[in-house]
Amino acid sequence: MLKMLRLGLLGILLVVWFVFGLLICLLRPRHRTNVYWLSNRMMHRACPLLGVKVRISIPQECRDLGPAVYVANHQTNWDIMVLTGAVQPGVVAVGKKSLVWLPLFGLLFYLSGNILIDRSNRSRAIDTIRQVVDKIRSSRLSIWMFPEGTRSRGRGMLPFKTGAFHTAMQAGVPIVPIVATSYATQIDLNRWDNGEILIEMLPPIDSAQWQREQVRECSEFVRTAMQNKLVELDAKVRRPA
Protein backbone atom coordinates (compact mmCIF):
# COMPACT_ATOMS: atom_id res chain seq x y z
CA MET A 1 0.00 0.00 0.00
CA LEU A 2 2.72 2.47 0.96
CA LYS A 3 4.69 1.64 -2.17
CA MET A 4 1.68 2.24 -4.42
CA LEU A 5 0.97 5.55 -2.68
CA ARG A 6 4.53 6.71 -3.16
CA LEU A 7 4.64 5.63 -6.80
CA GLY A 8 1.37 7.44 -7.43
CA LEU A 9 2.65 10.66 -5.89
CA LEU A 10 5.93 10.36 -7.78
CA GLY A 11 3.99 9.86 -11.00
CA ILE A 12 1.97 13.03 -10.38
CA LEU A 13 5.12 14.96 -9.55
CA LEU A 14 6.78 13.66 -12.71
CA VAL A 15 3.96 15.05 -14.84
CA VAL A 16 4.06 18.39 -13.01
CA TRP A 17 7.86 18.45 -13.32
CA PHE A 18 7.63 17.75 -17.05
CA VAL A 19 5.04 20.49 -17.70
CA PHE A 20 6.87 23.17 -15.72
CA GLY A 21 10.25 21.99 -16.99
CA LEU A 22 9.08 22.14 -20.59
CA LEU A 23 7.74 25.64 -20.01
CA ILE A 24 11.07 26.76 -18.54
CA CYS A 25 13.00 25.24 -21.43
CA LEU A 26 10.73 26.79 -24.08
CA LEU A 27 11.03 30.22 -22.49
CA ARG A 28 14.81 29.85 -22.05
CA PRO A 29 15.92 27.10 -24.45
CA ARG A 30 19.22 25.50 -23.37
CA HIS A 31 19.88 28.27 -20.82
CA ARG A 32 22.92 27.66 -18.61
CA THR A 33 20.85 27.44 -15.39
CA ASN A 34 18.02 25.24 -16.71
CA VAL A 35 19.65 22.05 -15.42
CA TYR A 36 20.09 23.56 -11.97
CA TRP A 37 16.42 24.53 -11.72
CA LEU A 38 15.08 21.26 -13.11
CA SER A 39 17.30 19.04 -10.99
CA ASN A 40 18.38 20.80 -7.78
CA ARG A 41 15.29 22.98 -7.29
CA MET A 42 12.69 20.51 -8.53
CA MET A 43 13.63 16.82 -8.74
CA HIS A 44 15.77 16.74 -5.60
CA ARG A 45 12.91 18.21 -3.55
CA ALA A 46 11.00 14.94 -3.93
CA CYS A 47 13.55 12.91 -1.92
CA PRO A 48 11.37 12.88 1.24
CA LEU A 49 8.86 10.82 -0.77
CA LEU A 50 11.50 8.08 -0.90
CA GLY A 51 11.74 8.06 2.88
CA VAL A 52 15.34 9.28 2.90
CA LYS A 53 16.97 12.37 4.34
CA VAL A 54 19.77 13.59 2.08
CA ARG A 55 22.53 15.59 3.75
CA ILE A 56 24.85 17.47 1.40
CA SER A 57 28.21 18.99 2.35
CA ILE A 58 29.80 21.54 0.00
CA PRO A 59 33.14 23.15 0.97
CA GLN A 60 33.45 26.91 0.67
CA GLU A 61 36.07 26.67 -2.08
CA CYS A 62 33.51 24.93 -4.31
CA ARG A 63 30.99 27.75 -4.09
CA ASP A 64 31.15 30.21 -6.98
CA LEU A 65 34.03 28.14 -8.33
CA GLY A 66 33.49 28.88 -12.00
CA PRO A 67 33.88 26.30 -14.79
CA ALA A 68 34.82 22.82 -13.58
CA VAL A 69 34.27 19.14 -14.30
CA TYR A 70 32.21 17.47 -11.59
CA VAL A 71 32.54 13.70 -11.26
CA ALA A 72 30.22 11.58 -9.10
CA ASN A 73 29.70 7.91 -8.29
CA HIS A 74 26.75 6.46 -10.21
CA GLN A 75 24.63 3.93 -8.31
CA THR A 76 20.97 3.63 -9.31
CA ASN A 77 18.19 5.35 -11.25
CA TRP A 78 17.37 7.22 -8.03
CA ASP A 79 20.54 9.29 -8.63
CA ILE A 80 18.38 11.65 -10.68
CA MET A 81 16.65 12.66 -7.44
CA VAL A 82 19.34 12.00 -4.83
CA LEU A 83 22.55 13.36 -6.37
CA THR A 84 20.96 16.34 -8.09
CA GLY A 85 20.91 18.18 -4.79
CA ALA A 86 24.61 18.83 -5.37
CA VAL A 87 24.13 20.35 -8.84
CA GLN A 88 25.30 23.97 -8.97
CA PRO A 89 24.15 26.81 -11.27
CA GLY A 90 25.87 26.69 -14.65
CA VAL A 91 26.29 22.90 -14.60
CA VAL A 92 25.16 20.68 -17.48
CA ALA A 93 25.47 16.93 -17.78
CA VAL A 94 27.06 14.75 -20.43
CA GLY A 95 25.10 11.62 -21.27
CA LYS A 96 24.58 8.96 -23.92
CA LYS A 97 22.57 9.88 -27.02
CA SER A 98 20.17 7.05 -26.20
CA LEU A 99 18.90 9.04 -23.19
CA VAL A 100 16.90 11.26 -25.55
CA TRP A 101 14.53 8.34 -26.19
CA LEU A 102 13.49 8.00 -22.55
CA PRO A 103 9.85 9.11 -22.13
CA LEU A 104 9.53 12.68 -20.81
CA PHE A 105 13.02 12.70 -19.26
CA GLY A 106 14.89 12.40 -22.56
CA LEU A 107 13.23 15.43 -24.17
CA LEU A 108 13.90 17.63 -21.15
CA PHE A 109 17.45 16.30 -20.85
CA TYR A 110 18.19 17.72 -24.29
CA LEU A 111 16.12 20.93 -24.14
CA SER A 112 17.55 21.92 -20.77
CA GLY A 113 21.01 22.24 -22.33
CA ASN A 114 22.72 18.95 -21.50
CA ILE A 115 25.23 17.43 -23.91
CA LEU A 116 24.66 14.12 -25.69
CA ILE A 117 27.54 11.98 -26.92
CA ASP A 118 27.85 8.87 -29.06
CA ARG A 119 29.83 6.34 -27.02
CA SER A 120 29.55 3.65 -29.68
CA ASN A 121 31.88 5.54 -32.00
CA ARG A 122 35.30 6.36 -30.53
CA SER A 123 36.21 8.99 -33.14
CA ARG A 124 32.90 10.81 -32.59
CA ALA A 125 33.37 10.63 -28.81
CA ILE A 126 36.81 12.23 -29.14
CA ASP A 127 35.32 14.97 -31.32
CA THR A 128 32.57 15.45 -28.73
CA ILE A 129 35.20 16.01 -26.01
CA ARG A 130 36.57 18.82 -28.16
CA GLN A 131 33.09 20.29 -28.47
CA VAL A 132 32.53 20.03 -24.73
CA VAL A 133 35.85 21.76 -24.10
CA ASP A 134 34.80 24.56 -26.46
CA LYS A 135 31.49 24.96 -24.57
CA ILE A 136 33.30 25.14 -21.23
CA ARG A 137 35.59 27.85 -22.54
CA SER A 138 33.09 29.91 -24.56
CA SER A 139 30.03 29.69 -22.28
CA ARG A 140 31.83 29.20 -18.95
CA LEU A 141 29.82 26.05 -18.30
CA SER A 142 30.62 23.31 -15.84
CA ILE A 143 30.20 19.67 -16.76
CA TRP A 144 28.73 16.83 -14.65
CA MET A 145 29.90 13.32 -15.56
CA PHE A 146 29.73 9.80 -14.15
CA PRO A 147 33.24 8.41 -14.82
CA GLU A 148 32.15 4.83 -14.08
CA GLY A 149 30.04 5.01 -17.22
CA THR A 150 27.22 2.90 -15.79
CA ARG A 151 25.28 2.34 -12.57
CA SER A 152 27.18 0.27 -10.02
CA ARG A 153 24.03 -1.17 -8.37
CA GLY A 154 25.74 -2.07 -5.11
CA ARG A 155 28.95 -3.45 -6.65
CA GLY A 156 31.12 -0.76 -5.13
CA MET A 157 32.88 1.95 -7.12
CA LEU A 158 33.56 0.64 -10.61
CA PRO A 159 36.69 1.43 -12.67
CA PHE A 160 36.74 4.93 -14.16
CA LYS A 161 36.72 5.79 -17.84
CA THR A 162 38.93 8.71 -18.83
CA GLY A 163 36.57 11.03 -20.76
CA ALA A 164 35.89 13.35 -17.81
CA PHE A 165 39.60 13.74 -17.10
CA HIS A 166 40.52 14.34 -20.75
CA THR A 167 37.87 17.07 -20.75
CA ALA A 168 39.13 18.76 -17.57
CA MET A 169 42.76 18.67 -18.67
CA GLN A 170 42.06 20.01 -22.16
CA ALA A 171 39.77 22.76 -20.84
CA GLY A 172 42.22 23.67 -18.08
CA VAL A 173 39.55 23.53 -15.35
CA PRO A 174 39.55 21.83 -11.94
CA ILE A 175 38.02 18.44 -11.19
CA VAL A 176 35.47 18.36 -8.38
CA PRO A 177 34.68 14.88 -6.99
CA ILE A 178 31.24 14.24 -5.47
CA VAL A 179 30.69 11.15 -3.33
CA ALA A 180 27.36 9.71 -2.18
CA THR A 181 27.13 6.93 0.40
CA SER A 182 26.31 3.44 -0.84
CA TYR A 183 22.52 3.36 -1.01
CA ALA A 184 21.70 0.96 -3.88
CA THR A 185 19.84 -1.45 -1.58
CA GLN A 186 18.76 1.12 0.99
CA ILE A 187 15.57 2.53 -0.52
CA ASP A 188 12.52 0.34 0.12
CA LEU A 189 9.30 2.09 -0.94
CA ASN A 190 7.32 -0.11 1.47
CA ARG A 191 9.27 1.30 4.45
CA TRP A 192 8.55 4.70 5.99
CA ASP A 193 12.09 5.46 7.12
CA ASN A 194 14.89 4.61 4.71
CA GLY A 195 17.57 6.34 6.74
CA GLU A 196 19.84 8.99 5.33
CA ILE A 197 22.18 9.45 2.40
CA LEU A 198 25.31 11.55 2.80
CA ILE A 199 26.73 13.44 -0.15
CA GLU A 200 30.03 15.27 0.11
CA MET A 201 31.68 17.48 -2.48
CA LEU A 202 35.46 17.24 -2.18
CA PRO A 203 37.80 20.23 -2.65
CA PRO A 204 38.69 21.03 -6.29
CA ILE A 205 41.62 19.13 -7.78
CA ASP A 206 43.89 21.05 -10.16
CA SER A 207 43.95 19.15 -13.45
CA ALA A 208 47.05 21.08 -14.57
CA GLN A 209 49.31 18.90 -12.39
CA TRP A 210 49.06 16.13 -15.01
CA GLN A 211 50.12 16.05 -18.65
CA ARG A 212 47.70 14.69 -21.25
CA GLU A 213 49.55 11.40 -21.46
CA GLN A 214 49.02 11.00 -17.69
CA VAL A 215 45.21 10.98 -17.93
CA ARG A 216 44.98 7.44 -16.53
CA GLU A 217 47.11 8.47 -13.55
CA CYS A 218 44.80 11.45 -13.03
CA SER A 219 41.67 9.28 -13.10
CA GLU A 220 43.16 6.79 -10.62
CA PHE A 221 44.17 9.60 -8.26
CA VAL A 222 40.61 10.97 -8.26
CA ARG A 223 39.07 7.51 -7.92
CA THR A 224 41.28 6.74 -4.90
CA ALA A 225 40.25 10.00 -3.24
CA MET A 226 36.59 9.22 -3.89
CA GLN A 227 36.91 5.62 -2.70
CA ASN A 228 38.54 6.74 0.55
CA LYS A 229 35.78 9.29 1.13
CA LEU A 230 33.13 6.66 0.35
CA VAL A 231 34.53 4.35 3.04
CA GLU A 232 34.57 7.24 5.52
CA LEU A 233 30.97 8.30 4.78
CA ASP A 234 29.62 4.75 4.75
CA ALA A 235 31.02 4.24 8.25
CA LYS A 236 28.95 7.07 9.74
CA VAL A 237 25.74 7.21 7.66
CA ARG A 238 22.49 6.32 9.42
CA ARG A 239 20.93 3.26 7.79
CA PRO A 240 17.29 2.20 8.23
CA ALA A 241 16.60 -0.09 11.16
PDB file of C-alpha atoms in Angstrom:
ATOM      1  CA  MET A   1       0.000   0.000   0.000  1.00  0.00           C
ATOM      2  CA  LEU A   2       2.723   2.475   0.963  1.00  0.00           C
ATOM      3  CA  LYS A   3       4.691   1.641  -2.169  1.00  0.00           C
ATOM      4  CA  MET A   4       1.678   2.239  -4.418  1.00  0.00           C
ATOM      5  CA  LEU A   5       0.973   5.552  -2.683  1.00  0.00           C
ATOM      6  CA  ARG A   6       4.535   6.714  -3.164  1.00  0.00           C
ATOM      7  CA  LEU A   7       4.640   5.628  -6.803  1.00  0.00           C
ATOM      8  CA  GLY A   8       1.374   7.438  -7.434  1.00  0.00           C
ATOM      9  CA  LEU A   9       2.647  10.659  -5.889  1.00  0.00           C
ATOM     10  CA  LEU A  10       5.931  10.362  -7.783  1.00  0.00           C
ATOM     11  CA  GLY A  11       3.990   9.862 -10.996  1.00  0.00           C
ATOM     12  CA  ILE A  12       1.973  13.029 -10.376  1.00  0.00           C
ATOM     13  CA  LEU A  13       5.123  14.963  -9.548  1.00  0.00           C
ATOM     14  CA  LEU A  14       6.783  13.662 -12.711  1.00  0.00           C
ATOM     15  CA  VAL A  15       3.957  15.047 -14.844  1.00  0.00           C
ATOM     16  CA  VAL A  16       4.056  18.393 -13.014  1.00  0.00           C
ATOM     17  CA  TRP A  17       7.859  18.453 -13.318  1.00  0.00           C
ATOM     18  CA  PHE A  18       7.627  17.750 -17.054  1.00  0.00           C
ATOM     19  CA  VAL A  19       5.040  20.486 -17.698  1.00  0.00           C
ATOM     20  CA  PHE A  20       6.873  23.168 -15.715  1.00  0.00           C
ATOM     21  CA  GLY A  21      10.249  21.994 -16.986  1.00  0.00           C
ATOM     22  CA  LEU A  22       9.084  22.137 -20.593  1.00  0.00           C
ATOM     23  CA  LEU A  23       7.742  25.640 -20.007  1.00  0.00           C
ATOM     24  CA  ILE A  24      11.067  26.764 -18.544  1.00  0.00           C
ATOM     25  CA  CYS A  25      13.004  25.244 -21.434  1.00  0.00           C
ATOM     26  CA  LEU A  26      10.728  26.793 -24.078  1.00  0.00           C
ATOM     27  CA  LEU A  27      11.033  30.223 -22.489  1.00  0.00           C
ATOM     28  CA  ARG A  28      14.808  29.852 -22.047  1.00  0.00           C
ATOM     29  CA  PRO A  29      15.922  27.095 -24.453  1.00  0.00           C
ATOM     30  CA  ARG A  30      19.219  25.497 -23.373  1.00  0.00           C
ATOM     31  CA  HIS A  31      19.881  28.266 -20.824  1.00  0.00           C
ATOM     32  CA  ARG A  32      22.918  27.661 -18.605  1.00  0.00           C
ATOM     33  CA  THR A  33      20.846  27.442 -15.394  1.00  0.00           C
ATOM     34  CA  ASN A  34      18.017  25.240 -16.712  1.00  0.00           C
ATOM     35  CA  VAL A  35      19.646  22.054 -15.424  1.00  0.00           C
ATOM     36  CA  TYR A  36      20.093  23.561 -11.973  1.00  0.00           C
ATOM     37  CA  TRP A  37      16.419  24.527 -11.715  1.00  0.00           C
ATOM     38  CA  LEU A  38      15.078  21.259 -13.114  1.00  0.00           C
ATOM     39  CA  SER A  39      17.299  19.036 -10.992  1.00  0.00           C
ATOM     40  CA  ASN A  40      18.377  20.797  -7.783  1.00  0.00           C
ATOM     41  CA  ARG A  41      15.293  22.985  -7.288  1.00  0.00           C
ATOM     42  CA  MET A  42      12.689  20.513  -8.529  1.00  0.00           C
ATOM     43  CA  MET A  43      13.631  16.820  -8.744  1.00  0.00           C
ATOM     44  CA  HIS A  44      15.766  16.738  -5.596  1.00  0.00           C
ATOM     45  CA  ARG A  45      12.911  18.212  -3.546  1.00  0.00           C
ATOM     46  CA  ALA A  46      11.005  14.941  -3.934  1.00  0.00           C
ATOM     47  CA  CYS A  47      13.548  12.912  -1.918  1.00  0.00           C
ATOM     48  CA  PRO A  48      11.366  12.877   1.239  1.00  0.00           C
ATOM     49  CA  LEU A  49       8.860  10.815  -0.769  1.00  0.00           C
ATOM     50  CA  LEU A  50      11.499   8.075  -0.905  1.00  0.00           C
ATOM     51  CA  GLY A  51      11.743   8.059   2.880  1.00  0.00           C
ATOM     52  CA  VAL A  52      15.339   9.279   2.901  1.00  0.00           C
ATOM     53  CA  LYS A  53      16.975  12.366   4.337  1.00  0.00           C
ATOM     54  CA  VAL A  54      19.766  13.589   2.080  1.00  0.00           C
ATOM     55  CA  ARG A  55      22.530  15.592   3.753  1.00  0.00           C
ATOM     56  CA  ILE A  56      24.849  17.472   1.404  1.00  0.00           C
ATOM     57  CA  SER A  57      28.209  18.990   2.348  1.00  0.00           C
ATOM     58  CA  ILE A  58      29.803  21.544   0.002  1.00  0.00           C
ATOM     59  CA  PRO A  59      33.141  23.154   0.968  1.00  0.00           C
ATOM     60  CA  GLN A  60      33.452  26.908   0.675  1.00  0.00           C
ATOM     61  CA  GLU A  61      36.065  26.675  -2.077  1.00  0.00           C
ATOM     62  CA  CYS A  62      33.512  24.927  -4.307  1.00  0.00           C
ATOM     63  CA  ARG A  63      30.990  27.748  -4.089  1.00  0.00           C
ATOM     64  CA  ASP A  64      31.154  30.206  -6.983  1.00  0.00           C
ATOM     65  CA  LEU A  65      34.028  28.141  -8.326  1.00  0.00           C
ATOM     66  CA  GLY A  66      33.493  28.879 -12.005  1.00  0.00           C
ATOM     67  CA  PRO A  67      33.877  26.300 -14.791  1.00  0.00           C
ATOM     68  CA  ALA A  68      34.819  22.817 -13.579  1.00  0.00           C
ATOM     69  CA  VAL A  69      34.274  19.143 -14.305  1.00  0.00           C
ATOM     70  CA  TYR A  70      32.206  17.468 -11.588  1.00  0.00           C
ATOM     71  CA  VAL A  71      32.543  13.698 -11.259  1.00  0.00           C
ATOM     72  CA  ALA A  72      30.225  11.582  -9.098  1.00  0.00           C
ATOM     73  CA  ASN A  73      29.705   7.912  -8.286  1.00  0.00           C
ATOM     74  CA  HIS A  74      26.752   6.464 -10.209  1.00  0.00           C
ATOM     75  CA  GLN A  75      24.634   3.931  -8.314  1.00  0.00           C
ATOM     76  CA  THR A  76      20.967   3.631  -9.313  1.00  0.00           C
ATOM     77  CA  ASN A  77      18.194   5.346 -11.255  1.00  0.00           C
ATOM     78  CA  TRP A  78      17.368   7.222  -8.032  1.00  0.00           C
ATOM     79  CA  ASP A  79      20.543   9.294  -8.630  1.00  0.00           C
ATOM     80  CA  ILE A  80      18.377  11.650 -10.678  1.00  0.00           C
ATOM     81  CA  MET A  81      16.647  12.655  -7.441  1.00  0.00           C
ATOM     82  CA  VAL A  82      19.341  12.005  -4.829  1.00  0.00           C
ATOM     83  CA  LEU A  83      22.546  13.362  -6.369  1.00  0.00           C
ATOM     84  CA  THR A  84      20.962  16.341  -8.091  1.00  0.00           C
ATOM     85  CA  GLY A  85      20.909  18.185  -4.788  1.00  0.00           C
ATOM     86  CA  ALA A  86      24.610  18.834  -5.368  1.00  0.00           C
ATOM     87  CA  VAL A  87      24.125  20.353  -8.841  1.00  0.00           C
ATOM     88  CA  GLN A  88      25.298  23.974  -8.970  1.00  0.00           C
ATOM     89  CA  PRO A  89      24.153  26.814 -11.269  1.00  0.00           C
ATOM     90  CA  GLY A  90      25.869  26.688 -14.649  1.00  0.00           C
ATOM     91  CA  VAL A  91      26.291  22.898 -14.601  1.00  0.00           C
ATOM     92  CA  VAL A  92      25.159  20.684 -17.479  1.00  0.00           C
ATOM     93  CA  ALA A  93      25.469  16.926 -17.776  1.00  0.00           C
ATOM     94  CA  VAL A  94      27.062  14.751 -20.425  1.00  0.00           C
ATOM     95  CA  GLY A  95      25.101  11.616 -21.275  1.00  0.00           C
ATOM     96  CA  LYS A  96      24.581   8.959 -23.916  1.00  0.00           C
ATOM     97  CA  LYS A  97      22.570   9.879 -27.017  1.00  0.00           C
ATOM     98  CA  SER A  98      20.169   7.049 -26.200  1.00  0.00           C
ATOM     99  CA  LEU A  99      18.899   9.043 -23.189  1.00  0.00           C
ATOM    100  CA  VAL A 100      16.901  11.255 -25.546  1.00  0.00           C
ATOM    101  CA  TRP A 101      14.534   8.340 -26.188  1.00  0.00           C
ATOM    102  CA  LEU A 102      13.495   7.999 -22.547  1.00  0.00           C
ATOM    103  CA  PRO A 103       9.851   9.110 -22.130  1.00  0.00           C
ATOM    104  CA  LEU A 104       9.534  12.681 -20.813  1.00  0.00           C
ATOM    105  CA  PHE A 105      13.023  12.702 -19.257  1.00  0.00           C
ATOM    106  CA  GLY A 106      14.887  12.398 -22.559  1.00  0.00           C
ATOM    107  CA  LEU A 107      13.232  15.427 -24.165  1.00  0.00           C
ATOM    108  CA  LEU A 108      13.900  17.632 -21.148  1.00  0.00           C
ATOM    109  CA  PHE A 109      17.450  16.301 -20.851  1.00  0.00           C
ATOM    110  CA  TYR A 110      18.191  17.717 -24.286  1.00  0.00           C
ATOM    111  CA  LEU A 111      16.120  20.925 -24.141  1.00  0.00           C
ATOM    112  CA  SER A 112      17.548  21.919 -20.773  1.00  0.00           C
ATOM    113  CA  GLY A 113      21.007  22.239 -22.329  1.00  0.00           C
ATOM    114  CA  ASN A 114      22.719  18.950 -21.498  1.00  0.00           C
ATOM    115  CA  ILE A 115      25.233  17.434 -23.910  1.00  0.00           C
ATOM    116  CA  LEU A 116      24.655  14.120 -25.685  1.00  0.00           C
ATOM    117  CA  ILE A 117      27.539  11.985 -26.919  1.00  0.00           C
ATOM    118  CA  ASP A 118      27.853   8.872 -29.063  1.00  0.00           C
ATOM    119  CA  ARG A 119      29.827   6.337 -27.022  1.00  0.00           C
ATOM    120  CA  SER A 120      29.548   3.649 -29.678  1.00  0.00           C
ATOM    121  CA  ASN A 121      31.880   5.543 -31.998  1.00  0.00           C
ATOM    122  CA  ARG A 122      35.299   6.357 -30.525  1.00  0.00           C
ATOM    123  CA  SER A 123      36.211   8.991 -33.141  1.00  0.00           C
ATOM    124  CA  ARG A 124      32.904  10.806 -32.587  1.00  0.00           C
ATOM    125  CA  ALA A 125      33.373  10.631 -28.814  1.00  0.00           C
ATOM    126  CA  ILE A 126      36.811  12.228 -29.143  1.00  0.00           C
ATOM    127  CA  ASP A 127      35.322  14.969 -31.318  1.00  0.00           C
ATOM    128  CA  THR A 128      32.569  15.451 -28.729  1.00  0.00           C
ATOM    129  CA  ILE A 129      35.195  16.012 -26.011  1.00  0.00           C
ATOM    130  CA  ARG A 130      36.572  18.822 -28.155  1.00  0.00           C
ATOM    131  CA  GLN A 131      33.090  20.291 -28.475  1.00  0.00           C
ATOM    132  CA  VAL A 132      32.532  20.032 -24.732  1.00  0.00           C
ATOM    133  CA  VAL A 133      35.854  21.761 -24.097  1.00  0.00           C
ATOM    134  CA  ASP A 134      34.798  24.559 -26.462  1.00  0.00           C
ATOM    135  CA  LYS A 135      31.493  24.962 -24.574  1.00  0.00           C
ATOM    136  CA  ILE A 136      33.302  25.136 -21.233  1.00  0.00           C
ATOM    137  CA  ARG A 137      35.589  27.850 -22.545  1.00  0.00           C
ATOM    138  CA  SER A 138      33.091  29.907 -24.563  1.00  0.00           C
ATOM    139  CA  SER A 139      30.034  29.688 -22.284  1.00  0.00           C
ATOM    140  CA  ARG A 140      31.835  29.198 -18.951  1.00  0.00           C
ATOM    141  CA  LEU A 141      29.820  26.054 -18.302  1.00  0.00           C
ATOM    142  CA  SER A 142      30.625  23.314 -15.836  1.00  0.00           C
ATOM    143  CA  ILE A 143      30.195  19.669 -16.759  1.00  0.00           C
ATOM    144  CA  TRP A 144      28.732  16.826 -14.655  1.00  0.00           C
ATOM    145  CA  MET A 145      29.900  13.323 -15.558  1.00  0.00           C
ATOM    146  CA  PHE A 146      29.729   9.798 -14.147  1.00  0.00           C
ATOM    147  CA  PRO A 147      33.240   8.411 -14.819  1.00  0.00           C
ATOM    148  CA  GLU A 148      32.153   4.834 -14.076  1.00  0.00           C
ATOM    149  CA  GLY A 149      30.043   5.012 -17.221  1.00  0.00           C
ATOM    150  CA  THR A 150      27.223   2.895 -15.786  1.00  0.00           C
ATOM    151  CA  ARG A 151      25.280   2.337 -12.568  1.00  0.00           C
ATOM    152  CA  SER A 152      27.181   0.270 -10.022  1.00  0.00           C
ATOM    153  CA  ARG A 153      24.029  -1.171  -8.374  1.00  0.00           C
ATOM    154  CA  GLY A 154      25.740  -2.068  -5.114  1.00  0.00           C
ATOM    155  CA  ARG A 155      28.949  -3.450  -6.651  1.00  0.00           C
ATOM    156  CA  GLY A 156      31.117  -0.756  -5.128  1.00  0.00           C
ATOM    157  CA  MET A 157      32.876   1.952  -7.119  1.00  0.00           C
ATOM    158  CA  LEU A 158      33.557   0.637 -10.613  1.00  0.00           C
ATOM    159  CA  PRO A 159      36.692   1.430 -12.665  1.00  0.00           C
ATOM    160  CA  PHE A 160      36.736   4.928 -14.159  1.00  0.00           C
ATOM    161  CA  LYS A 161      36.716   5.789 -17.842  1.00  0.00           C
ATOM    162  CA  THR A 162      38.932   8.712 -18.831  1.00  0.00           C
ATOM    163  CA  GLY A 163      36.575  11.030 -20.756  1.00  0.00           C
ATOM    164  CA  ALA A 164      35.892  13.352 -17.815  1.00  0.00           C
ATOM    165  CA  PHE A 165      39.597  13.740 -17.099  1.00  0.00           C
ATOM    166  CA  HIS A 166      40.522  14.343 -20.748  1.00  0.00           C
ATOM    167  CA  THR A 167      37.872  17.070 -20.747  1.00  0.00           C
ATOM    168  CA  ALA A 168      39.129  18.763 -17.571  1.00  0.00           C
ATOM    169  CA  MET A 169      42.764  18.672 -18.666  1.00  0.00           C
ATOM    170  CA  GLN A 170      42.062  20.014 -22.160  1.00  0.00           C
ATOM    171  CA  ALA A 171      39.770  22.761 -20.844  1.00  0.00           C
ATOM    172  CA  GLY A 172      42.218  23.667 -18.079  1.00  0.00           C
ATOM    173  CA  VAL A 173      39.549  23.526 -15.352  1.00  0.00           C
ATOM    174  CA  PRO A 174      39.552  21.834 -11.936  1.00  0.00           C
ATOM    175  CA  ILE A 175      38.017  18.437 -11.195  1.00  0.00           C
ATOM    176  CA  VAL A 176      35.467  18.364  -8.380  1.00  0.00           C
ATOM    177  CA  PRO A 177      34.679  14.877  -6.985  1.00  0.00           C
ATOM    178  CA  ILE A 178      31.245  14.239  -5.473  1.00  0.00           C
ATOM    179  CA  VAL A 179      30.689  11.152  -3.329  1.00  0.00           C
ATOM    180  CA  ALA A 180      27.358   9.707  -2.180  1.00  0.00           C
ATOM    181  CA  THR A 181      27.127   6.934   0.401  1.00  0.00           C
ATOM    182  CA  SER A 182      26.307   3.439  -0.839  1.00  0.00           C
ATOM    183  CA  TYR A 183      22.518   3.362  -1.011  1.00  0.00           C
ATOM    184  CA  ALA A 184      21.704   0.963  -3.884  1.00  0.00           C
ATOM    185  CA  THR A 185      19.840  -1.453  -1.577  1.00  0.00           C
ATOM    186  CA  GLN A 186      18.761   1.123   0.986  1.00  0.00           C
ATOM    187  CA  ILE A 187      15.567   2.526  -0.518  1.00  0.00           C
ATOM    188  CA  ASP A 188      12.516   0.343   0.118  1.00  0.00           C
ATOM    189  CA  LEU A 189       9.301   2.085  -0.941  1.00  0.00           C
ATOM    190  CA  ASN A 190       7.322  -0.109   1.471  1.00  0.00           C
ATOM    191  CA  ARG A 191       9.267   1.296   4.452  1.00  0.00           C
ATOM    192  CA  TRP A 192       8.551   4.700   5.994  1.00  0.00           C
ATOM    193  CA  ASP A 193      12.094   5.461   7.124  1.00  0.00           C
ATOM    194  CA  ASN A 194      14.889   4.608   4.706  1.00  0.00           C
ATOM    195  CA  GLY A 195      17.570   6.336   6.737  1.00  0.00           C
ATOM    196  CA  GLU A 196      19.840   8.986   5.333  1.00  0.00           C
ATOM    197  CA  ILE A 197      22.178   9.451   2.402  1.00  0.00           C
ATOM    198  CA  LEU A 198      25.307  11.545   2.801  1.00  0.00           C
ATOM    199  CA  ILE A 199      26.731  13.443  -0.151  1.00  0.00           C
ATOM    200  CA  GLU A 200      30.030  15.268   0.109  1.00  0.00           C
ATOM    201  CA  MET A 201      31.676  17.476  -2.478  1.00  0.00           C
ATOM    202  CA  LEU A 202      35.460  17.244  -2.183  1.00  0.00           C
ATOM    203  CA  PRO A 203      37.799  20.232  -2.649  1.00  0.00           C
ATOM    204  CA  PRO A 204      38.689  21.028  -6.290  1.00  0.00           C
ATOM    205  CA  ILE A 205      41.619  19.134  -7.777  1.00  0.00           C
ATOM    206  CA  ASP A 206      43.886  21.053 -10.161  1.00  0.00           C
ATOM    207  CA  SER A 207      43.952  19.146 -13.455  1.00  0.00           C
ATOM    208  CA  ALA A 208      47.053  21.082 -14.567  1.00  0.00           C
ATOM    209  CA  GLN A 209      49.306  18.899 -12.391  1.00  0.00           C
ATOM    210  CA  TRP A 210      49.055  16.131 -15.011  1.00  0.00           C
ATOM    211  CA  GLN A 211      50.115  16.048 -18.647  1.00  0.00           C
ATOM    212  CA  ARG A 212      47.699  14.692 -21.254  1.00  0.00           C
ATOM    213  CA  GLU A 213      49.552  11.397 -21.456  1.00  0.00           C
ATOM    214  CA  GLN A 214      49.016  10.998 -17.689  1.00  0.00           C
ATOM    215  CA  VAL A 215      45.213  10.977 -17.935  1.00  0.00           C
ATOM    216  CA  ARG A 216      44.981   7.442 -16.528  1.00  0.00           C
ATOM    217  CA  GLU A 217      47.114   8.472 -13.553  1.00  0.00           C
ATOM    218  CA  CYS A 218      44.804  11.451 -13.026  1.00  0.00           C
ATOM    219  CA  SER A 219      41.670   9.285 -13.096  1.00  0.00           C
ATOM    220  CA  GLU A 220      43.165   6.791 -10.617  1.00  0.00           C
ATOM    221  CA  PHE A 221      44.165   9.605  -8.261  1.00  0.00           C
ATOM    222  CA  VAL A 222      40.614  10.971  -8.265  1.00  0.00           C
ATOM    223  CA  ARG A 223      39.072   7.508  -7.922  1.00  0.00           C
ATOM    224  CA  THR A 224      41.278   6.737  -4.901  1.00  0.00           C
ATOM    225  CA  ALA A 225      40.252  10.001  -3.239  1.00  0.00           C
ATOM    226  CA  MET A 226      36.588   9.222  -3.886  1.00  0.00           C
ATOM    227  CA  GLN A 227      36.907   5.625  -2.701  1.00  0.00           C
ATOM    228  CA  ASN A 228      38.537   6.738   0.554  1.00  0.00           C
ATOM    229  CA  LYS A 229      35.780   9.285   1.127  1.00  0.00           C
ATOM    230  CA  LEU A 230      33.130   6.658   0.353  1.00  0.00           C
ATOM    231  CA  VAL A 231      34.531   4.350   3.043  1.00  0.00           C
ATOM    232  CA  GLU A 232      34.566   7.240   5.521  1.00  0.00           C
ATOM    233  CA  LEU A 233      30.974   8.296   4.778  1.00  0.00           C
ATOM    234  CA  ASP A 234      29.616   4.745   4.749  1.00  0.00           C
ATOM    235  CA  ALA A 235      31.019   4.239   8.253  1.00  0.00           C
ATOM    236  CA  LYS A 236      28.954   7.069   9.735  1.00  0.00           C
ATOM    237  CA  VAL A 237      25.742   7.212   7.664  1.00  0.00           C
ATOM    238  CA  ARG A 238      22.491   6.320   9.423  1.00  0.00           C
ATOM    239  CA  ARG A 239      20.928   3.263   7.786  1.00  0.00           C
ATOM    240  CA  PRO A 240      17.293   2.203   8.225  1.00  0.00           C
ATOM    241  CA  ALA A 241      16.596  -0.086  11.158  1.00  0.00           C
TER     242      ALA A 241
END
